[in-house]
Amino acid sequence: MNDERKFTTWEEAVVWLRNQPDQHQLVLDAFYDDPLIAAAERYFQSTEWQAIAALLAGRSGAALDVGAGRGIASYALARSGFAVTALEPDSSAIVGAAAIRDLATQAQLPIRVVEEFSERLPFDDSAFDVVFARAVLHHTSDLDGACREMFRVLRPGGILIAAREHVISKEADLPQFLAHHPLHHLYGGEHAFLLDRYTGALTVAGFSAIDTLRPLQSPINLFPYTLDTLRAAVVAKLTRTIPAGPLWRAALAPRSVFVSLLSIAGRFDNRPGRLYSFVCRKA
């Protein structure tokens, strides 16, 4: 892949990426493949969404999908029974608002599309029971303003899930993260903040309780890995070092053992751009 290649729109970048045979898995992992309704259904069935659905269990009503992109999360929210508003500033028929409208029509789901940015939500106070933002906060031009707006439009008792946010340990790590990001060189727009920067912005916005899900703690942050595929990858790596595959598989077979090891490993995870998610409640 040509690291110097740049595009003027995200749509152009995605179209180019989809035409690269060696990037097929990346396209699938990012849900950029067509038909869109099949990609959206695959997201709905993913371990990531199953973990999110568990956090939303018992909730209903109106949901706002901020930075909705192609609408895969809007689709999942609607499939889960919510009346969905998808906020997406890009009008694109491939990666933006027009794509979401077409998806909603095909799937016959209650998804309303609004073309606007997360820093200025065109909705009344307390308009939504759920606000969902997948990989959105690290793209914002005004993190504090975006968090305030999400808090404002959420009803008391409501929940914000900010999923899959890139975190760095120190500002000096940002160039390294951007240099190794698989998509940043195509169009730009990627970023990462310190963990305290996210939690601070959410706290100042007014959220009364913030649960922080660490990179190896939740399937939300593991995707496209699942626990099973990650365990297989770990076994393969260990076997390359010490060729005792059956022993490694047996040792890591119990789910509780592997989850405990991930929890320990997570404390030492300092990868630039590692993924965190935040579950925030409005009192």
XYZ file of C-alpha atoms in Angstrom, residues 48 66-67 118 132-140 143 146-147 150 160-168 177 181 189-195 197-199 202 212-215 220-221 271-280:
55
model
C -18.968 -6.563 20.001
C -23.642 9.821 16.911
C -21.208 9.739 13.994
C -21.576 15.854 17.247
C -24.326 5.604 21.294
C -21.027 6.767 19.817
C -18.763 4.186 18.180
C -15.220 5.477 17.577
C -16.464 9.069 17.640
C -14.872 10.960 20.539
C -11.327 10.685 19.211
C -12.492 12.253 15.924
C -14.108 15.311 17.514
C -14.067 16.821 22.809
C -19.216 17.013 22.112
C -19.468 15.424 25.566
C -24.339 14.257 24.383
C -24.137 7.024 26.876
C -21.915 4.295 25.459
C -18.776 5.709 23.875
C -17.181 2.649 22.295
C -13.731 1.913 20.890
C -11.847 5.112 21.658
C -8.101 5.300 20.972
C -5.943 5.992 24.040
C -2.281 6.950 24.346
C 0.037 5.582 16.654
C -2.839 3.185 11.849
C -8.721 12.401 10.652
C -7.510 9.864 13.202
C -6.484 10.935 16.688
C -6.047 9.622 20.217
C -6.235 11.189 23.677
C -4.888 10.382 27.109
C -7.320 8.298 29.165
C -8.689 13.452 28.820
C -11.711 11.314 27.943
C -12.864 10.707 31.499
C -17.194 13.167 30.384
C -14.175 2.463 31.926
C -13.754 -0.754 29.931
C -10.078 -1.516 29.373
C -8.667 -2.840 26.067
C -16.302 -4.371 22.554
C -12.618 -3.465 22.523
C 0.134 0.130 23.025
C -0.328 3.581 21.449
C -3.935 3.843 20.294
C -5.283 0.886 22.294
C -9.061 0.821 22.559
C -11.128 1.802 25.585
C -14.881 2.138 25.935
C -16.909 4.230 28.373
C -20.343 3.562 29.832
C -21.737 6.793 31.244
